[in-house]
mmCIF file of C-alpha atoms in Angstrom:
data_model
loop_
_atom_site.group_PDB
_atom_site.id
_atom_site.type_symbol
_atom_site.label_atom_id
_atom_site.label_comp_id
_atom_site.label_asym_id
_atom_site.label_seq_id
_atom_site.Cartn_x
_atom_site.Cartn_y
_atom_site.Cartn_z
ATOM 1 C CA MET N 1 0.774 -19.487 25.210
ATOM 2 C CA SER N 2 0.247 -17.716 21.867
ATOM 3 C CA GLN N 3 3.424 -15.828 22.600
ATOM 4 C CA LEU N 4 5.306 -19.111 23.344
ATOM 5 C CA PHE N 5 3.942 -20.617 20.119
ATOM 6 C CA SER N 6 5.148 -17.633 18.018
ATOM 7 C CA LEU N 7 8.597 -17.606 19.761
ATOM 8 C CA THR N 8 9.246 -21.319 19.146
ATOM 9 C CA ALA N 9 8.316 -21.001 15.433
ATOM 10 C CA PHE N 10 10.318 -17.849 15.074
ATOM 11 C CA VAL N 11 13.401 -19.535 16.531
ATOM 12 C CA ARG N 12 12.893 -22.713 14.564
ATOM 13 C CA ASP N 13 12.861 -20.750 11.205
ATOM 14 C CA PHE N 14 15.876 -18.507 11.985
ATOM 15 C CA LEU N 15 18.089 -20.973 13.958
ATOM 16 C CA GLY N 16 16.758 -24.392 13.000
ATOM 17 C CA ILE N 17 16.279 -25.273 16.784
ATOM 18 C CA GLU N 18 13.220 -27.068 18.249
ATOM 19 C CA LEU N 19 12.630 -25.391 21.680
ATOM 20 C CA GLU N 20 10.676 -27.199 24.351
ATOM 21 C CA ILE N 21 9.872 -24.455 26.740
ATOM 22 C CA ASN N 22 6.934 -23.724 29.008
ATOM 23 C CA THR N 23 7.470 -20.031 29.816
ATOM 24 C CA VAL N 24 8.718 -16.924 28.293
ATOM 25 C CA GLU N 25 9.913 -13.958 30.459
ATOM 26 C CA THR N 26 9.603 -10.366 29.249
ATOM 27 C CA ASP N 27 11.783 -7.411 30.337
ATOM 28 C CA LYS N 28 14.245 -9.816 31.919
ATOM 29 C CA THR N 29 17.095 -8.359 33.995
ATOM 30 C CA TYR N 30 19.837 -9.738 36.210
ATOM 31 C CA ASP N 31 19.967 -8.708 39.833
ATOM 32 C CA PRO N 32 22.559 -7.698 40.636
ATOM 33 C CA PRO N 33 23.650 -6.784 37.125
ATOM 34 C CA LEU N 34 26.726 -8.271 35.407
ATOM 35 C CA GLY N 35 29.392 -5.702 34.648
ATOM 36 C CA ARG N 36 28.844 -1.927 34.832
ATOM 37 C CA VAL N 37 25.842 -1.848 32.527
ATOM 38 C CA ALA N 38 22.545 -3.625 33.372
ATOM 39 C CA ALA N 39 21.233 -5.778 30.503
ATOM 40 C CA LYS N 40 17.504 -5.916 29.902
ATOM 41 C CA PHE N 41 15.930 -8.375 27.410
ATOM 42 C CA ASP N 42 12.644 -7.973 25.760
ATOM 43 C CA LEU N 43 12.064 -11.736 25.523
ATOM 44 C CA TYR N 44 13.993 -14.440 27.381
ATOM 45 C CA ALA N 45 13.308 -18.098 27.144
ATOM 46 C CA GLU N 46 15.071 -21.274 28.171
ATOM 47 C CA ASP N 47 14.722 -25.041 27.706
ATOM 48 C CA LYS N 48 17.193 -27.751 28.867
ATOM 49 C CA LYS N 49 19.723 -26.951 26.166
ATOM 50 C CA ASN N 50 19.235 -23.359 25.005
ATOM 51 C CA ARG N 51 18.816 -19.833 26.129
ATOM 52 C CA ILE N 52 17.036 -17.754 23.680
ATOM 53 C CA ILE N 53 17.138 -13.827 23.762
ATOM 54 C CA VAL N 54 14.966 -11.735 21.435
ATOM 55 C CA ASP N 55 15.330 -7.979 21.451
ATOM 56 C CA ILE N 56 13.290 -5.583 19.328
ATOM 57 C CA GLN N 57 15.135 -2.448 18.354
ATOM 58 C CA HIS N 58 12.855 0.291 17.205
ATOM 59 C CA VAL N 59 15.439 3.168 17.247
ATOM 60 C CA ARG N 60 18.611 3.039 15.147
ATOM 61 C CA PHE N 61 21.564 3.896 17.095
ATOM 62 C CA PRO N 62 25.200 3.748 16.191
ATOM 63 C CA ASP N 63 26.210 1.170 18.834
ATOM 64 C CA HIS N 64 23.510 -1.472 18.527
ATOM 65 C CA TYR N 65 25.964 -4.167 17.299
ATOM 66 C CA HIS N 66 28.173 -3.628 20.224
ATOM 67 C CA ARG N 67 25.196 -3.261 22.663
ATOM 68 C CA PHE N 68 23.621 -6.474 21.888
ATOM 69 C CA LEU N 69 27.041 -8.242 21.829
ATOM 70 C CA HIS N 70 27.282 -6.899 25.458
ATOM 71 C CA TYR N 71 23.869 -8.340 26.395
ATOM 72 C CA HIS N 72 24.611 -11.593 24.840
ATOM 73 C CA CYS N 73 27.897 -11.974 26.714
ATOM 74 C CA ALA N 74 26.004 -10.974 29.869
ATOM 75 C CA ALA N 75 23.684 -13.977 29.391
ATOM 76 C CA LEU N 76 26.708 -16.217 28.743
ATOM 77 C CA LEU N 77 28.739 -15.022 31.751
ATOM 78 C CA GLU N 78 25.801 -15.387 34.098
ATOM 79 C CA GLN N 79 26.047 -19.091 33.703
ATOM 80 C CA VAL N 80 29.736 -19.490 34.899
ATOM 81 C CA VAL N 81 29.690 -19.860 38.569
ATOM 82 C CA ASN N 82 33.226 -20.968 39.067
ATOM 83 C CA SER N 83 36.582 -21.636 37.429
ATOM 84 C CA SER N 84 36.492 -25.396 37.469
ATOM 85 C CA ASP N 85 34.561 -25.368 34.209
ATOM 86 C CA TYR N 86 34.023 -22.510 31.809
ATOM 87 C CA ARG N 87 31.575 -24.277 29.609
ATOM 88 C CA PRO N 88 28.090 -22.953 30.097
ATOM 89 C CA ARG N 89 25.284 -25.171 30.688
ATOM 90 C CA LEU N 90 23.103 -23.644 28.017
ATOM 91 C CA LYS N 91 23.829 -22.452 24.460
ATOM 92 C CA ILE N 92 23.052 -18.760 24.006
ATOM 93 C CA PHE N 93 21.296 -17.483 20.897
ATOM 94 C CA THR N 94 20.496 -13.725 20.545
ATOM 95 C CA LEU N 95 18.115 -12.673 17.885
ATOM 96 C CA VAL N 96 17.998 -8.799 17.377
ATOM 97 C CA VAL N 97 15.272 -7.433 15.205
ATOM 98 C CA LEU N 98 16.483 -4.009 13.781
ATOM 99 C CA THR N 99 13.119 -2.500 12.709
ATOM 100 C CA SER N 100 14.715 0.731 11.598
ATOM 101 C CA GLY N 101 17.402 -0.920 9.477
ATOM 102 C CA ASN N 102 21.082 -0.539 9.744
ATOM 103 C CA LYS N 103 23.872 1.399 7.829
ATOM 104 C CA HIS N 104 24.998 -1.739 6.152
ATOM 105 C CA LYS N 105 21.684 -2.416 4.466
ATOM 106 C CA THR N 106 21.828 -6.178 5.090
ATOM 107 C CA ASP N 107 18.970 -8.462 5.715
ATOM 108 C CA LEU N 108 20.644 -10.800 8.040
ATOM 109 C CA ALA N 109 23.984 -10.710 9.796
ATOM 110 C CA MET N 110 25.565 -13.171 12.189
ATOM 111 C CA ILE N 111 28.254 -13.318 14.913
ATOM 112 C CA ASP N 112 29.308 -16.862 15.084
ATOM 113 C CA PHE N 113 31.381 -17.599 18.208
ATOM 114 C CA ASP N 114 32.801 -20.973 16.984
ATOM 115 C CA PRO N 115 36.642 -20.870 16.463
ATOM 116 C CA LYS N 116 37.657 -21.647 12.877
ATOM 117 C CA ASP N 117 40.868 -22.855 11.268
ATOM 118 C CA LEU N 118 42.745 -20.904 8.554
ATOM 119 C CA GLN N 119 40.547 -22.439 5.905
ATOM 120 C CA GLY N 120 37.450 -21.103 7.461
ATOM 121 C CA ASN N 121 36.348 -24.505 8.873
ATOM 122 C CA SER N 122 34.376 -24.482 12.155
ATOM 123 C CA LEU N 123 35.857 -26.484 14.943
ATOM 124 C CA GLY N 124 32.386 -27.287 16.389
ATOM 125 C CA GLU N 125 33.350 -26.162 19.976
ATOM 126 C CA ILE N 126 31.206 -23.157 20.650
ATOM 127 C CA GLU N 127 27.474 -22.895 19.313
ATOM 128 C CA HIS N 128 26.584 -19.390 20.651
ATOM 129 C CA LYS N 129 25.300 -16.987 17.983
ATOM 130 C CA ILE N 130 23.906 -13.560 17.512
ATOM 131 C CA ILE N 131 21.740 -12.878 14.546
ATOM 132 C CA TYR N 132 20.750 -9.279 13.513
ATOM 133 C CA ILE N 133 17.505 -9.353 11.469
ATOM 134 C CA CYS N 134 16.673 -6.178 9.271
ATOM 135 C CA PRO N 135 13.179 -6.786 7.738
ATOM 136 C CA LYS N 136 13.685 -3.445 5.943
ATOM 137 C CA TYR N 137 16.324 -5.079 3.618
ATOM 138 C CA LEU N 138 14.596 -8.389 2.900
ATOM 139 C CA ASN N 139 16.057 -9.814 -0.315
ATOM 140 C CA LYS N 140 13.565 -11.978 -2.228
ATOM 141 C CA ASN N 141 16.423 -13.872 -3.913
ATOM 142 C CA LEU N 142 19.096 -14.185 -1.158
ATOM 143 C CA THR N 143 17.242 -14.060 2.237
ATOM 144 C CA PRO N 144 16.579 -17.748 3.384
ATOM 145 C CA HIS N 145 13.100 -18.734 2.364
ATOM 146 C CA GLN N 146 12.004 -19.689 5.838
ATOM 147 C CA CYS N 147 12.781 -16.249 7.091
ATOM 148 C CA HIS N 148 10.738 -14.414 4.372
ATOM 149 C CA GLU N 149 7.275 -14.395 5.771
ATOM 150 C CA TRP N 150 8.545 -13.329 9.362
ATOM 151 C CA MET N 151 10.493 -10.413 7.997
ATOM 152 C CA GLU N 152 7.618 -9.351 5.661
ATOM 153 C CA ALA N 153 5.204 -9.498 8.659
ATOM 154 C CA ILE N 154 7.458 -7.435 10.879
ATOM 155 C CA GLU N 155 7.922 -4.765 8.215
ATOM 156 C CA ASP N 156 4.225 -4.848 7.450
ATOM 157 C CA SER N 157 3.410 -4.224 11.165
ATOM 158 C CA LEU N 158 5.436 -1.138 11.295
ATOM 159 C CA ASP N 159 3.576 0.961 8.667
ATOM 160 C CA GLU N 160 0.360 0.113 10.558
ATOM 161 C CA GLN N 161 -1.360 -0.949 7.429
ATOM 162 C CA ILE N 162 -1.244 -4.780 8.174
ATOM 163 C CA GLU N 163 -2.908 -7.076 5.577
ATOM 164 C CA GLU N 164 -3.231 -10.016 7.877
ATOM 165 C CA SER N 165 -5.046 -12.046 5.302
ATOM 166 C CA HIS N 166 -1.607 -12.082 3.336
ATOM 167 C CA TYR N 167 -0.255 -14.250 6.022
ATOM 168 C CA THR N 168 -1.588 -17.905 6.243
ATOM 169 C CA ARG N 169 0.560 -19.272 9.050
ATOM 170 C CA PRO N 170 -1.134 -18.795 12.562
ATOM 171 C CA GLU N 171 2.255 -18.295 14.274
ATOM 172 C CA ILE N 172 3.016 -15.520 11.808
ATOM 173 C CA GLN N 173 -0.213 -13.787 12.531
ATOM 174 C CA GLN N 174 0.494 -13.820 16.244
ATOM 175 C CA ILE N 175 3.770 -12.045 15.844
ATOM 176 C CA PHE N 176 1.851 -8.826 15.063
ATOM 177 C CA SER N 177 0.847 -8.541 18.774
ATOM 178 C CA LEU N 178 4.450 -8.861 19.724
ATOM 179 C CA ILE N 179 5.989 -6.320 17.429
ATOM 180 C CA GLU N 180 3.320 -3.644 17.306
ATOM 181 C CA THR N 181 4.861 -0.221 17.747
ATOM 182 C CA ASP N 182 1.872 0.983 19.708
ATOM 183 C CA GLN N 183 2.879 -1.289 22.623
ATOM 184 C CA ILE N 184 5.826 0.959 23.278
ATOM 185 C CA THR N 185 4.574 3.927 25.447
ATOM 186 C CA PRO N 186 5.681 7.507 24.775
ATOM 187 C CA GLN N 187 7.470 7.385 28.156
ATOM 188 C CA GLU N 188 9.445 4.276 27.049
ATOM 189 C CA ARG N 189 10.347 5.841 23.754
ATOM 190 C CA ALA N 190 11.474 9.016 25.465
ATOM 191 C CA LYS N 191 13.691 6.921 27.862
ATOM 192 C CA MET N 192 15.250 5.183 24.983
ATOM 193 C CA PHE N 193 16.376 8.551 23.540
ATOM 194 C CA ASP N 194 17.507 9.714 26.969
ATOM 195 C CA GLU N 195 20.097 6.998 27.150
ATOM 196 C CA TYR N 196 21.784 8.044 23.848
ATOM 197 C CA SER N 197 23.223 11.031 22.203
ATOM 198 C CA TYR N 198 21.245 12.778 19.457
ATOM 199 C CA GLU N 199 24.514 13.990 18.111
ATOM 200 C CA ALA N 200 25.678 10.437 17.573
ATOM 201 C CA ILE N 201 22.537 9.524 15.693
ATOM 202 C CA LYS N 202 22.791 12.539 13.464
ATOM 203 C CA ALA N 203 26.572 11.719 12.899
ATOM 204 C CA GLU N 204 25.887 8.299 11.731
ATOM 205 C CA ILE N 205 23.135 9.396 9.435
ATOM 206 C CA LYS N 206 25.304 12.126 7.934
ATOM 207 C CA GLN N 207 28.161 9.639 7.396
ATOM 208 C CA GLU N 208 25.854 7.255 5.696
ATOM 209 C CA ILE N 209 24.561 9.955 3.318
ATOM 210 C CA LYS N 210 28.150 11.200 2.523
ATOM 211 C CA ALA N 211 29.113 7.698 1.688
ATOM 212 C CA GLU N 212 26.072 7.254 -0.598
ATOM 213 C CA ILE N 213 26.805 10.510 -2.444
ATOM 214 C CA LYS N 214 30.450 9.453 -2.911
ATOM 215 C CA GLN N 215 29.427 5.988 -4.094
ATOM 216 C CA GLU N 216 26.906 7.285 -6.491
ATOM 217 C CA GLY N 217 29.192 9.851 -7.930
ATOM 218 C CA PHE N 218 27.028 12.821 -7.142
ATOM 219 C CA GLN N 219 28.448 16.244 -6.316
ATOM 220 C CA GLN N 220 25.706 17.628 -3.955
ATOM 221 C CA GLY N 221 28.277 18.680 -1.354
ATOM 222 C CA LEU N 222 28.367 18.710 2.402
ATOM 223 C CA LYS N 223 25.624 21.219 2.874
ATOM 224 C CA GLU N 224 23.055 19.181 1.029
ATOM 225 C CA GLY N 225 24.222 16.108 2.802
ATOM 226 C CA GLU N 226 23.787 17.712 6.215
ATOM 227 C CA GLN N 227 20.200 18.821 5.214
ATOM 228 C CA LYS N 228 19.297 15.401 4.181
ATOM 229 C CA ALA N 229 20.688 13.977 7.456
ATOM 230 C CA LYS N 230 18.636 16.492 9.498
ATOM 231 C CA THR N 231 15.554 15.549 7.436
ATOM 232 C CA GLU N 232 16.019 11.787 7.903
ATOM 233 C CA LEU N 233 16.685 12.265 11.693
ATOM 234 C CA ALA N 234 13.369 14.311 11.947
ATOM 235 C CA ARG N 235 11.441 11.605 10.231
ATOM 236 C CA GLN N 236 12.787 9.042 12.647
ATOM 237 C CA LEU N 237 11.775 11.220 15.647
ATOM 238 C CA LEU N 238 8.278 11.903 14.221
ATOM 239 C CA SER N 239 7.685 8.164 13.762
ATOM 240 C CA LEU N 240 8.440 7.473 17.421
ATOM 241 C CA GLY N 241 5.956 10.136 18.711
ATOM 242 C CA SER N 242 7.826 10.928 21.842
ATOM 243 C CA LEU N 243 8.889 14.411 21.098
ATOM 244 C CA THR N 244 6.786 17.508 20.054
ATOM 245 C CA GLU N 245 7.346 19.070 16.750
ATOM 246 C CA VAL N 246 8.963 22.040 18.499
ATOM 247 C CA GLN N 247 11.353 19.658 20.307
ATOM 248 C CA ILE N 248 12.272 17.954 17.046
ATOM 249 C CA ALA N 249 13.061 21.267 15.316
ATOM 250 C CA GLN N 250 15.304 22.171 18.372
ATOM 251 C CA VAL N 251 17.163 18.888 18.141
ATOM 252 C CA THR N 252 17.650 18.589 14.333
ATOM 253 C CA GLY N 253 18.153 22.206 13.552
ATOM 254 C CA LEU N 254 15.250 22.362 11.141
ATOM 255 C CA SER N 255 12.585 25.049 11.337
ATOM 256 C CA LEU N 256 9.341 24.389 12.827
ATOM 257 C CA GLU N 257 7.660 24.835 9.497
ATOM 258 C CA GLN N 258 10.072 22.199 7.918
ATOM 259 C CA VAL N 259 9.230 19.728 10.763
ATOM 260 C CA LYS N 260 5.415 20.298 10.354
ATOM 261 C CA ALA N 261 5.612 19.805 6.606
ATOM 262 C CA LEU N 262 7.489 16.362 7.264
ATOM 263 C CA ALA N 263 4.754 15.463 9.795
ATOM 264 C CA ALA N 264 2.003 16.151 7.220
ATOM 265 C CA CYS N 265 3.699 13.782 4.585
#
């Protein structure tokens, strides 16, 4: 019930929806899967009007916007049973917590499925939404006030130095047990990496760094940008704890001594 309590409060503050649910499913899948890729949801809840999906993304991959769009659409299509009425019974809301941040460095981003006229006015036909939440980029001035404490709590939980006394709301305190990184086993972390290409991750990091260099007017050059990309990737892999220092050196192209130095920081 504590998980349910936290989820309903979380959804209320980010979506403005009051859920009336009795249970929450974890690691939800569809059998048989919809489409060619099986969707799996960290948290999955329903009431009479809404279907809520919450996914915690601990590793930053280049395709996470597309991947969670796929998951969201799977939850939408699962409701359409025949061609007599394409309107789903439930409204679908997907909340993706990107704990490692994103290349756009935005605190909150949303995909709103409602059609709009050429003046940008919503028609009020389709209420499904996807919200990408990046606690790392919380903006004290621009992030909606009701989201602040949630995002601070999530970010605080990731550095493993949680000051729980800083958070007064009981539902905020309960979110720590939901987000804690040590709830993901080394096997699960390794599986997450097995599904994706290290080269894609390195390419994205390298592209971000090159863009930053160009934007800031620096002339460090490609070689320094590549070294910085390798270092950033090594830090991400070390934080996950699923690979040995030797394996991280092999993946990133850094020397073992360099990896050990990063691990000691």
